[in-house]
Amino acid sequence: MFELQVKLKNPSVSNDIDRLLSEFLFDIGYLEERGEFNLEIVKESVPFRLFKEVFLMRADKTWPVNELLTYLATTKPTLYRHLNRLKGLDIIQEVQLGKEKGYVMRYNSFSLAWNFVESNVKMAMDNYRKRVENIQAMVE
C-alpha cells in the first residue's frame, strides 16, 4: 500500500547534499525523528545509507538482499523494515534475481521515481475528494 507523509515546508537552500537529503527523508516519513537532530548520526544510519549510498548513488544497480546485508552490515529484519518503507513509497521496486530478491530504484532515477510518487499522491487526493463529496452529499 502506498504511504507518504506530507508536510508543507519551504524548500531548503543548503548546498549540503546530506542535509538536504536527510531533511527530505524526514519530511516524507522515511526517516523517523528521534530526539535532537544530529546529521553525523543520521549519515551513519542504515536507512540513510540504504537510500543514499545504495539507491540514490547507484540507481542503475539491482541489489541482491545478501549484498545489501553485507554492504550495510545490518540484519535482515532491519534491512526489510527500511526496504518495505521505500517500497511503500513506490520509490524502489522488487525484482526476482533467480531464487533471490533484488531491489532497484524505480526507473533507475530518483527524479523519475518521484514522478511515480506524485502520480500516486494525485490518485489518493482524487479519491479523498470523491469521499469528501460523498460525505457532504449525505449531510445535505
mmCIF file of N, CA and C in Angstrom:
data_model
loop_
_atom_site.group_PDB
_atom_site.id
_atom_site.type_symbol
_atom_site.label_atom_id
_atom_site.label_comp_id
_atom_site.label_asym_id
_atom_site.label_seq_id
_atom_site.Cartn_x
_atom_site.Cartn_y
_atom_site.Cartn_z
ATOM 1 N N MET A 1 0.835 -1.169 0.000
ATOM 2 C CA MET A 1 0.000 0.000 0.000
ATOM 3 C C MET A 1 0.887 1.242 0.000
ATOM 4 N N PHE A 2 0.541 2.190 -0.853
ATOM 5 C CA PHE A 2 1.281 3.445 -0.945
ATOM 6 C C PHE A 2 1.042 4.271 0.310
ATOM 7 N N GLU A 3 2.128 4.783 0.886
ATOM 8 C CA GLU A 3 2.010 5.606 2.087
ATOM 9 C C GLU A 3 3.091 6.669 2.072
ATOM 10 N N LEU A 4 2.668 7.925 2.271
ATOM 11 C CA LEU A 4 3.587 9.058 2.254
ATOM 12 C C LEU A 4 3.131 10.067 3.291
ATOM 13 N N GLN A 5 4.072 10.577 4.058
ATOM 14 C CA GLN A 5 3.795 11.678 4.985
ATOM 15 C C GLN A 5 4.004 12.969 4.210
ATOM 16 N N VAL A 6 3.100 13.919 4.361
ATOM 17 C CA VAL A 6 3.204 15.182 3.631
ATOM 18 C C VAL A 6 3.284 16.330 4.628
ATOM 19 N N LYS A 7 4.284 17.182 4.455
ATOM 20 C CA LYS A 7 4.449 18.392 5.265
ATOM 21 C C LYS A 7 4.620 19.567 4.317
ATOM 22 N N LEU A 8 3.968 20.661 4.614
ATOM 23 C CA LEU A 8 4.128 21.871 3.819
ATOM 24 C C LEU A 8 5.275 22.677 4.419
ATOM 25 N N LYS A 9 6.392 22.700 3.711
ATOM 26 C CA LYS A 9 7.582 23.412 4.184
ATOM 27 C C LYS A 9 8.199 24.164 3.019
ATOM 28 N N ASN A 10 8.924 25.218 3.338
ATOM 29 C CA ASN A 10 9.667 25.931 2.303
ATOM 30 C C ASN A 10 10.843 25.078 1.856
ATOM 31 N N PRO A 11 11.209 25.179 0.574
ATOM 32 C CA PRO A 11 12.369 24.414 0.104
ATOM 33 C C PRO A 11 13.641 24.843 0.835
ATOM 34 N N SER A 12 14.497 23.882 1.125
ATOM 35 C CA SER A 12 15.786 24.183 1.766
ATOM 36 C C SER A 12 16.733 24.779 0.740
ATOM 37 N N VAL A 13 17.651 25.602 1.223
ATOM 38 C CA VAL A 13 18.603 26.249 0.324
ATOM 39 C C VAL A 13 20.038 25.815 0.604
ATOM 40 N N SER A 14 20.204 24.764 1.348
ATOM 41 C CA SER A 14 21.541 24.289 1.696
ATOM 42 C C SER A 14 22.248 23.707 0.473
ATOM 43 N N ASN A 15 23.573 23.817 0.450
ATOM 44 C CA ASN A 15 24.381 23.186 -0.593
ATOM 45 C C ASN A 15 24.936 21.844 -0.140
ATOM 46 N N ASP A 16 24.510 21.382 1.015
ATOM 47 C CA ASP A 16 24.985 20.128 1.595
ATOM 48 C C ASP A 16 23.997 19.014 1.248
ATOM 49 N N ILE A 17 24.409 18.090 0.377
ATOM 50 C CA ILE A 17 23.529 17.007 -0.073
ATOM 51 C C ILE A 17 23.005 16.184 1.094
ATOM 52 N N ASP A 18 23.854 15.918 2.076
ATOM 53 C CA ASP A 18 23.420 15.098 3.209
ATOM 54 C C ASP A 18 22.344 15.804 4.032
ATOM 55 N N ARG A 19 22.501 17.095 4.226
ATOM 56 C CA ARG A 19 21.497 17.857 4.975
ATOM 57 C C ARG A 19 20.185 17.910 4.190
ATOM 58 N N LEU A 20 20.260 18.245 2.900
ATOM 59 C CA LEU A 20 19.050 18.308 2.072
ATOM 60 C C LEU A 20 18.339 16.962 2.028
ATOM 61 N N LEU A 21 19.108 15.909 1.807
ATOM 62 C CA LEU A 21 18.527 14.578 1.699
ATOM 63 C C LEU A 21 17.916 14.134 3.020
ATOM 64 N N SER A 22 18.621 14.366 4.118
ATOM 65 C CA SER A 22 18.081 13.943 5.415
ATOM 66 C C SER A 22 16.792 14.697 5.735
ATOM 67 N N GLU A 23 16.748 16.003 5.468
ATOM 68 C CA GLU A 23 15.523 16.772 5.703
ATOM 69 C C GLU A 23 14.377 16.226 4.862
ATOM 70 N N PHE A 24 14.669 15.939 3.612
ATOM 71 C CA PHE A 24 13.653 15.393 2.710
ATOM 72 C C PHE A 24 13.138 14.046 3.213
ATOM 73 N N LEU A 25 14.060 13.168 3.604
ATOM 74 C CA LEU A 25 13.668 11.831 4.057
ATOM 75 C C LEU A 25 12.894 11.878 5.370
ATOM 76 N N PHE A 26 13.201 12.836 6.240
ATOM 77 C CA PHE A 26 12.396 13.037 7.449
ATOM 78 C C PHE A 26 11.004 13.547 7.063
ATOM 79 N N ASP A 27 10.963 14.518 6.150
ATOM 80 C CA ASP A 27 9.692 15.140 5.765
ATOM 81 C C ASP A 27 8.712 14.148 5.150
ATOM 82 N N ILE A 28 9.197 13.196 4.376
ATOM 83 C CA ILE A 28 8.286 12.237 3.734
ATOM 84 C C ILE A 28 7.992 11.040 4.632
ATOM 85 N N GLY A 29 8.606 11.005 5.802
ATOM 86 C CA GLY A 29 8.310 9.948 6.760
ATOM 87 C C GLY A 29 9.145 8.696 6.623
ATOM 88 N N TYR A 30 10.171 8.733 5.775
ATOM 89 C CA TYR A 30 11.046 7.563 5.642
ATOM 90 C C TYR A 30 11.965 7.441 6.854
ATOM 91 N N LEU A 31 12.577 8.544 7.253
ATOM 92 C CA LEU A 31 13.399 8.553 8.466
ATOM 93 C C LEU A 31 12.529 8.977 9.639
ATOM 94 N N GLU A 32 12.735 8.330 10.777
ATOM 95 C CA GLU A 32 11.970 8.655 11.980
ATOM 96 C C GLU A 32 12.728 9.683 12.812
ATOM 97 N N GLU A 33 12.005 10.701 13.263
ATOM 98 C CA GLU A 33 12.617 11.725 14.111
ATOM 99 C C GLU A 33 12.691 11.206 15.536
ATOM 100 N N ARG A 34 13.899 11.169 16.062
ATOM 101 C CA ARG A 34 14.129 10.709 17.440
ATOM 102 C C ARG A 34 15.089 11.674 18.112
ATOM 103 N N GLY A 35 14.564 12.443 19.034
ATOM 104 C CA GLY A 35 15.432 13.348 19.777
ATOM 105 C C GLY A 35 15.956 14.486 18.932
ATOM 106 N N GLU A 36 17.056 15.046 19.399
ATOM 107 C CA GLU A 36 17.673 16.188 18.736
ATOM 108 C C GLU A 36 18.358 15.742 17.446
ATOM 109 N N PHE A 37 18.206 16.533 16.384
ATOM 110 C CA PHE A 37 18.786 16.213 15.082
ATOM 111 C C PHE A 37 20.308 16.284 15.144
ATOM 112 N N ASN A 38 20.960 15.235 14.674
ATOM 113 C CA ASN A 38 22.418 15.184 14.577
ATOM 114 C C ASN A 38 22.750 14.586 13.220
ATOM 115 N N LEU A 39 23.206 15.417 12.295
ATOM 116 C CA LEU A 39 23.450 14.984 10.925
ATOM 117 C C LEU A 39 24.462 13.854 10.850
ATOM 118 N N GLU A 40 25.482 13.895 11.678
ATOM 119 C CA GLU A 40 26.507 12.844 11.635
ATOM 120 C C GLU A 40 25.924 11.479 11.996
ATOM 121 N N ILE A 41 25.038 11.460 12.974
ATOM 122 C CA ILE A 41 24.396 10.197 13.356
ATOM 123 C C ILE A 41 23.468 9.727 12.241
ATOM 124 N N VAL A 42 22.711 10.650 11.660
ATOM 125 C CA VAL A 42 21.803 10.303 10.559
ATOM 126 C C VAL A 42 22.590 9.712 9.395
ATOM 127 N N LYS A 43 23.724 10.342 9.043
ATOM 128 C CA LYS A 43 24.521 9.878 7.899
ATOM 129 C C LYS A 43 25.043 8.456 8.081
ATOM 130 N N GLU A 44 25.229 8.026 9.309
ATOM 131 C CA GLU A 44 25.733 6.677 9.579
ATOM 132 C C GLU A 44 24.611 5.652 9.747
ATOM 133 N N SER A 45 23.372 6.112 9.755
ATOM 134 C CA SER A 45 22.255 5.202 9.997
ATOM 135 C C SER A 45 21.982 4.310 8.786
ATOM 136 N N VAL A 46 21.470 3.132 9.050
ATOM 137 C CA VAL A 46 21.165 2.177 7.978
ATOM 138 C C VAL A 46 20.148 2.746 6.989
ATOM 139 N N PRO A 47 19.026 3.331 7.432
ATOM 140 C CA PRO A 47 18.066 3.807 6.436
ATOM 141 C C PRO A 47 18.620 4.920 5.545
ATOM 142 N N PHE A 48 19.420 5.820 6.117
ATOM 143 C CA PHE A 48 20.002 6.893 5.308
ATOM 144 C C PHE A 48 20.999 6.322 4.306
ATOM 145 N N ARG A 49 21.878 5.452 4.773
ATOM 146 C CA ARG A 49 22.876 4.847 3.883
ATOM 147 C C ARG A 49 22.200 4.005 2.800
ATOM 148 N N LEU A 50 21.151 3.287 3.171
ATOM 149 C CA LEU A 50 20.419 2.485 2.191
ATOM 150 C C LEU A 50 19.889 3.378 1.080
ATOM 151 N N PHE A 51 19.284 4.488 1.456
ATOM 152 C CA PHE A 51 18.738 5.370 0.432
ATOM 153 C C PHE A 51 19.840 6.051 -0.376
ATOM 154 N N LYS A 52 20.772 6.688 0.323
ATOM 155 C CA LYS A 52 21.776 7.489 -0.389
ATOM 156 C C LYS A 52 22.817 6.639 -1.109
ATOM 157 N N GLU A 53 23.534 5.819 -0.354
ATOM 158 C CA GLU A 53 24.665 5.084 -0.926
ATOM 159 C C GLU A 53 24.231 3.978 -1.879
ATOM 160 N N VAL A 54 23.117 3.357 -1.572
ATOM 161 C CA VAL A 54 22.675 2.225 -2.382
ATOM 162 C C VAL A 54 21.798 2.684 -3.543
ATOM 163 N N PHE A 55 20.648 3.279 -3.239
ATOM 164 C CA PHE A 55 19.682 3.553 -4.297
ATOM 165 C C PHE A 55 19.895 4.877 -5.015
ATOM 166 N N LEU A 56 20.303 5.914 -4.328
ATOM 167 C CA LEU A 56 20.497 7.205 -4.986
ATOM 168 C C LEU A 56 21.790 7.233 -5.800
ATOM 169 N N MET A 57 22.891 6.829 -5.177
ATOM 170 C CA MET A 57 24.188 6.911 -5.850
ATOM 171 C C MET A 57 24.401 5.793 -6.878
ATOM 172 N N ARG A 58 23.666 4.706 -6.748
ATOM 173 C CA ARG A 58 23.768 3.582 -7.691
ATOM 174 C C ARG A 58 22.374 3.198 -8.186
ATOM 175 N N ALA A 59 21.658 4.180 -8.708
ATOM 176 C CA ALA A 59 20.262 3.983 -9.105
ATOM 177 C C ALA A 59 20.099 2.958 -10.220
ATOM 178 N N ASP A 60 21.171 2.702 -10.957
ATOM 179 C CA ASP A 60 21.101 1.758 -12.077
ATOM 180 C C ASP A 60 21.321 0.312 -11.653
ATOM 181 N N LYS A 61 21.736 0.092 -10.426
ATOM 182 C CA LYS A 61 22.111 -1.253 -9.978
ATOM 183 C C LYS A 61 20.957 -1.941 -9.259
ATOM 184 N N THR A 62 20.764 -3.215 -9.574
ATOM 185 C CA THR A 62 19.829 -4.051 -8.826
ATOM 186 C C THR A 62 20.624 -4.749 -7.740
ATOM 187 N N TRP A 63 20.199 -4.564 -6.504
ATOM 188 C CA TRP A 63 20.937 -5.051 -5.342
ATOM 189 C C TRP A 63 20.301 -6.313 -4.783
ATOM 190 N N PRO A 64 21.013 -7.438 -4.813
ATOM 191 C CA PRO A 64 20.516 -8.639 -4.134
ATOM 192 C C PRO A 64 20.501 -8.406 -2.620
ATOM 193 N N VAL A 65 19.565 -9.051 -1.940
ATOM 194 C CA VAL A 65 19.411 -8.870 -0.497
ATOM 195 C C VAL A 65 20.706 -9.176 0.244
ATOM 196 N N ASN A 66 21.363 -10.273 -0.097
ATOM 197 C CA ASN A 66 22.597 -10.636 0.614
ATOM 198 C C ASN A 66 23.689 -9.586 0.443
ATOM 199 N N GLU A 67 23.746 -8.980 -0.724
ATOM 200 C CA GLU A 67 24.731 -7.920 -0.952
ATOM 201 C C GLU A 67 24.398 -6.686 -0.106
ATOM 202 N N LEU A 68 23.114 -6.372 0.006
ATOM 203 C CA LEU A 68 22.695 -5.246 0.851
ATOM 204 C C LEU A 68 23.037 -5.503 2.311
ATOM 205 N N LEU A 69 22.783 -6.724 2.771
ATOM 206 C CA LEU A 69 23.094 -7.074 4.160
ATOM 207 C C LEU A 69 24.574 -6.896 4.452
ATOM 208 N N THR A 70 25.409 -7.347 3.533
ATOM 209 C CA THR A 70 26.859 -7.233 3.709
ATOM 210 C C THR A 70 27.302 -5.773 3.638
ATOM 211 N N TYR A 71 26.850 -5.059 2.618
ATOM 212 C CA TYR A 71 27.270 -3.679 2.421
ATOM 213 C C TYR A 71 26.895 -2.797 3.617
ATOM 214 N N LEU A 72 25.682 -2.982 4.121
ATOM 215 C CA LEU A 72 25.190 -2.142 5.219
ATOM 216 C C LEU A 72 25.529 -2.695 6.597
ATOM 217 N N ALA A 73 26.076 -3.903 6.646
ATOM 218 C CA ALA A 73 26.418 -4.570 7.915
ATOM 219 C C ALA A 73 25.235 -4.515 8.881
ATOM 220 N N THR A 74 24.115 -5.031 8.413
ATOM 221 C CA THR A 74 22.895 -4.990 9.212
ATOM 222 C C THR A 74 22.208 -6.345 9.200
ATOM 223 N N THR A 75 21.093 -6.431 9.895
ATOM 224 C CA THR A 75 20.336 -7.678 9.987
ATOM 225 C C THR A 75 19.192 -7.678 8.972
ATOM 226 N N LYS A 76 18.672 -8.870 8.687
ATOM 227 C CA LYS A 76 17.540 -8.973 7.764
ATOM 228 C C LYS A 76 16.322 -8.185 8.240
ATOM 229 N N PRO A 77 15.933 -8.303 9.523
ATOM 230 C CA PRO A 77 14.754 -7.531 9.952
ATOM 231 C C PRO A 77 14.931 -6.021 9.763
ATOM 232 N N THR A 78 16.107 -5.513 10.081
ATOM 233 C CA THR A 78 16.365 -4.077 9.911
ATOM 234 C C THR A 78 16.324 -3.705 8.437
ATOM 235 N N LEU A 79 16.989 -4.488 7.605
ATOM 236 C CA LEU A 79 17.009 -4.203 6.172
ATOM 237 C C LEU A 79 15.594 -4.210 5.602
ATOM 238 N N TYR A 80 14.846 -5.254 5.897
ATOM 239 C CA TYR A 80 13.500 -5.354 5.334
ATOM 240 C C TYR A 80 12.565 -4.266 5.852
ATOM 241 N N ARG A 81 12.748 -3.818 7.087
ATOM 242 C CA ARG A 81 11.931 -2.719 7.612
ATOM 243 C C ARG A 81 12.103 -1.479 6.728
ATOM 244 N N HIS A 82 13.341 -1.174 6.370
ATOM 245 C CA HIS A 82 13.595 0.027 5.571
ATOM 246 C C HIS A 82 13.277 -0.194 4.094
ATOM 247 N N LEU A 83 13.526 -1.388 3.585
ATOM 248 C CA LEU A 83 13.126 -1.691 2.205
ATOM 249 C C LEU A 83 11.608 -1.574 2.060
ATOM 250 N N ASN A 84 10.880 -2.087 3.036
ATOM 251 C CA ASN A 84 9.416 -2.022 2.962
ATOM 252 C C ASN A 84 8.904 -0.589 3.017
ATOM 253 N N ARG A 85 9.576 0.272 3.758
ATOM 254 C CA ARG A 85 9.185 1.689 3.767
ATOM 255 C C ARG A 85 9.380 2.299 2.382
ATOM 256 N N LEU A 86 10.518 2.005 1.760
ATOM 257 C CA LEU A 86 10.777 2.540 0.421
ATOM 258 C C LEU A 86 9.831 1.940 -0.606
ATOM 259 N N LYS A 87 9.505 0.664 -0.457
ATOM 260 C CA LYS A 87 8.519 0.047 -1.347
ATOM 261 C C LYS A 87 7.154 0.693 -1.143
ATOM 262 N N GLY A 88 6.815 1.018 0.104
ATOM 263 C CA GLY A 88 5.544 1.674 0.397
ATOM 264 C C GLY A 88 5.437 3.053 -0.230
ATOM 265 N N LEU A 89 6.565 3.688 -0.424
ATOM 266 C CA LEU A 89 6.608 4.983 -1.105
ATOM 267 C C LEU A 89 6.624 4.821 -2.624
ATOM 268 N N ASP A 90 6.821 3.598 -3.094
ATOM 269 C CA ASP A 90 6.953 3.276 -4.526
ATOM 270 C C ASP A 90 8.188 3.915 -5.155
ATOM 271 N N ILE A 91 9.222 4.138 -4.351
ATOM 272 C CA ILE A 91 10.473 4.699 -4.869
ATOM 273 C C ILE A 91 11.377 3.587 -5.394
ATOM 274 N N ILE A 92 11.308 2.425 -4.771
ATOM 275 C CA ILE A 92 12.096 1.289 -5.246
ATOM 276 C C ILE A 92 11.143 0.193 -5.697
ATOM 277 N N GLN A 93 11.686 -0.739 -6.457
ATOM 278 C CA GLN A 93 10.890 -1.893 -6.856
ATOM 279 C C GLN A 93 11.663 -3.167 -6.597
ATOM 280 N N GLU A 94 10.898 -4.208 -6.336
ATOM 281 C CA GLU A 94 11.456 -5.528 -6.053
ATOM 282 C C GLU A 94 11.501 -6.314 -7.350
ATOM 283 N N VAL A 95 12.622 -6.981 -7.593
ATOM 284 C CA VAL A 95 12.759 -7.833 -8.777
ATOM 285 C C VAL A 95 13.280 -9.193 -8.341
ATOM 286 N N GLN A 96 12.972 -10.195 -9.137
ATOM 287 C CA GLN A 96 13.438 -11.543 -8.834
ATOM 288 C C GLN A 96 14.779 -11.763 -9.522
ATOM 289 N N LEU A 97 15.776 -12.186 -8.762
ATOM 290 C CA LEU A 97 17.109 -12.497 -9.288
ATOM 291 C C LEU A 97 17.349 -13.985 -9.054
ATOM 292 N N GLY A 98 16.840 -14.811 -9.943
ATOM 293 C CA GLY A 98 16.928 -16.252 -9.711
ATOM 294 C C GLY A 98 16.062 -16.623 -8.531
ATOM 295 N N LYS A 99 16.675 -17.214 -7.511
ATOM 296 C CA LYS A 99 15.941 -17.598 -6.306
ATOM 297 C C LYS A 99 15.918 -16.485 -5.266
ATOM 298 N N GLU A 100 16.634 -15.415 -5.543
ATOM 299 C CA GLU A 100 16.786 -14.329 -4.573
ATOM 300 C C GLU A 100 16.050 -13.080 -5.047
ATOM 301 N N LYS A 101 15.646 -12.255 -4.084
ATOM 302 C CA LYS A 101 15.039 -10.968 -4.404
ATOM 303 C C LYS A 101 16.128 -9.917 -4.542
ATOM 304 N N GLY A 102 15.848 -8.944 -5.391
ATOM 305 C CA GLY A 102 16.730 -7.802 -5.528
ATOM 306 C C GLY A 102 15.898 -6.530 -5.532
ATOM 307 N N TYR A 103 16.553 -5.418 -5.305
ATOM 308 C CA TYR A 103 15.855 -4.135 -5.238
ATOM 309 C C TYR A 103 16.613 -3.103 -6.053
ATOM 310 N N VAL A 104 15.851 -2.225 -6.706
ATOM 311 C CA VAL A 104 16.433 -1.206 -7.570
ATOM 312 C C VAL A 104 15.571 0.053 -7.484
ATOM 313 N N MET A 105 16.202 1.207 -7.695
ATOM 314 C CA MET A 105 15.459 2.466 -7.764
ATOM 315 C C MET A 105 14.510 2.384 -8.960
ATOM 316 N N ARG A 106 13.251 2.712 -8.747
ATOM 317 C CA ARG A 106 12.261 2.670 -9.828
ATOM 318 C C ARG A 106 12.740 3.553 -10.985
ATOM 319 N N TYR A 107 12.692 3.023 -12.183
ATOM 320 C CA TYR A 107 13.118 3.699 -13.415
ATOM 321 C C TYR A 107 14.591 4.094 -13.402
ATOM 322 N N ASN A 108 15.367 3.541 -12.468
ATOM 323 C CA ASN A 108 16.804 3.840 -12.359
ATOM 324 C C ASN A 108 17.090 5.333 -12.189
ATOM 325 N N SER A 109 16.149 6.060 -11.619
ATOM 326 C CA SER A 109 16.310 7.506 -11.467
ATOM 327 C C SER A 109 15.435 7.996 -10.318
ATOM 328 N N PHE A 110 16.028 8.731 -9.394
ATOM 329 C CA PHE A 110 15.261 9.282 -8.278
ATOM 330 C C PHE A 110 14.189 10.237 -8.792
ATOM 331 N N SER A 111 14.542 11.076 -9.738
ATOM 332 C CA SER A 111 13.591 12.039 -10.283
ATOM 333 C C SER A 111 12.406 11.338 -10.945
ATOM 334 N N LEU A 112 12.674 10.315 -11.745
ATOM 335 C CA LEU A 112 11.583 9.579 -12.394
ATOM 336 C C LEU A 112 10.772 8.784 -11.377
ATOM 337 N N ALA A 113 11.442 8.224 -10.389
ATOM 338 C CA ALA A 113 10.728 7.506 -9.332
ATOM 339 C C ALA A 113 9.805 8.469 -8.591
ATOM 340 N N TRP A 114 10.263 9.693 -8.374
ATOM 341 C CA TRP A 114 9.437 10.666 -7.666
ATOM 342 C C TRP A 114 8.211 11.047 -8.493
ATOM 343 N N ASN A 115 8.326 11.060 -9.821
ATOM 344 C CA ASN A 115 7.149 11.287 -10.666
ATOM 345 C C ASN A 115 6.076 10.242 -10.369
ATOM 346 N N PHE A 116 6.502 9.004 -10.161
ATOM 347 C CA PHE A 116 5.584 7.914 -9.831
ATOM 348 C C PHE A 116 4.914 8.189 -8.483
ATOM 349 N N VAL A 117 5.688 8.662 -7.518
ATOM 350 C CA VAL A 117 5.145 9.016 -6.199
ATOM 351 C C VAL A 117 4.101 10.123 -6.352
ATOM 352 N N GLU A 118 4.424 11.142 -7.127
ATOM 353 C CA GLU A 118 3.484 12.247 -7.326
ATOM 354 C C GLU A 118 2.183 11.771 -7.963
ATOM 355 N N SER A 119 2.266 10.833 -8.900
ATOM 356 C CA SER A 119 1.056 10.271 -9.512
ATOM 357 C C SER A 119 0.211 9.550 -8.470
ATOM 358 N N ASN A 120 0.867 8.805 -7.588
ATOM 359 C CA ASN A 120 0.141 8.120 -6.515
ATOM 360 C C ASN A 120 -0.528 9.116 -5.575
ATOM 361 N N VAL A 121 0.160 10.206 -5.269
ATOM 362 C CA VAL A 121 -0.419 11.234 -4.401
ATOM 363 C C VAL A 121 -1.652 11.838 -5.063
ATOM 364 N N LYS A 122 -1.557 12.128 -6.345
ATOM 365 C CA LYS A 122 -2.705 12.698 -7.065
ATOM 366 C C LYS A 122 -3.892 11.743 -7.029
ATOM 367 N N MET A 123 -3.652 10.458 -7.277
ATOM 368 C CA MET A 123 -4.748 9.480 -7.224
ATOM 369 C C MET A 123 -5.357 9.417 -5.827
ATOM 370 N N ALA A 124 -4.505 9.429 -4.806
ATOM 371 C CA ALA A 124 -5.002 9.382 -3.429
ATOM 372 C C ALA A 124 -5.837 10.620 -3.119
ATOM 373 N N MET A 125 -5.360 11.784 -3.530
ATOM 374 C CA MET A 125 -6.096 13.024 -3.268
ATOM 375 C C MET A 125 -7.420 13.041 -4.035
ATOM 376 N N ASP A 126 -7.426 12.543 -5.266
ATOM 377 C CA ASP A 126 -8.671 12.448 -6.036
ATOM 378 C C ASP A 126 -9.672 11.536 -5.326
ATOM 379 N N ASN A 127 -9.184 10.423 -4.795
ATOM 380 C CA ASN A 127 -10.065 9.505 -4.061
ATOM 381 C C ASN A 127 -10.594 10.150 -2.784
ATOM 382 N N TYR A 128 -9.742 10.911 -2.086
ATOM 383 C CA TYR A 128 -10.211 11.642 -0.907
ATOM 384 C C TYR A 128 -11.302 12.640 -1.305
ATOM 385 N N ARG A 129 -11.089 13.344 -2.400
ATOM 386 C CA ARG A 129 -12.064 14.342 -2.873
ATOM 387 C C ARG A 129 -13.417 13.674 -3.113
ATOM 388 N N LYS A 130 -13.416 12.509 -3.754
ATOM 389 C CA LYS A 130 -14.671 11.791 -4.015
ATOM 390 C C LYS A 130 -15.361 11.414 -2.707
ATOM 391 N N ARG A 131 -14.590 10.977 -1.733
ATOM 392 C CA ARG A 131 -15.167 10.616 -0.440
ATOM 393 C C ARG A 131 -15.725 11.841 0.276
ATOM 394 N N VAL A 132 -15.005 12.950 0.215
ATOM 395 C CA VAL A 132 -15.481 14.192 0.830
ATOM 396 C C VAL A 132 -16.798 14.617 0.187
ATOM 397 N N GLU A 133 -16.860 14.578 -1.139
ATOM 398 C CA GLU A 133 -18.088 14.969 -1.838
ATOM 399 C C GLU A 133 -19.240 14.040 -1.470
ATOM 400 N N ASN A 134 -18.962 12.750 -1.347
ATOM 401 C CA ASN A 134 -19.986 11.781 -0.968
ATOM 402 C C ASN A 134 -20.486 12.050 0.452
ATOM 403 N N ILE A 135 -19.565 12.301 1.370
ATOM 404 C CA ILE A 135 -19.945 12.609 2.755
ATOM 405 C C ILE A 135 -20.772 13.889 2.803
ATOM 406 N N GLN A 136 -20.314 14.915 2.076
ATOM 407 C CA GLN A 136 -21.041 16.188 2.054
ATOM 408 C C GLN A 136 -22.447 15.996 1.498
ATOM 409 N N ALA A 137 -22.581 15.214 0.439
ATOM 410 C CA ALA A 137 -23.898 14.953 -0.158
ATOM 411 C C ALA A 137 -24.816 14.243 0.834
ATOM 412 N N MET A 138 -24.268 13.403 1.674
ATOM 413 C CA MET A 138 -25.077 12.665 2.650
ATOM 414 C C MET A 138 -25.611 13.555 3.767
ATOM 415 N N VAL A 139 -24.906 14.638 4.075
ATOM 416 C CA VAL A 139 -25.358 15.512 5.160
ATOM 417 C C VAL A 139 -26.242 16.652 4.668
ATOM 418 N N GLU A 140 -26.365 16.802 3.383
ATOM 419 C CA GLU A 140 -27.200 17.892 2.838
ATOM 420 C C GLU A 140 -28.629 17.448 2.683
#
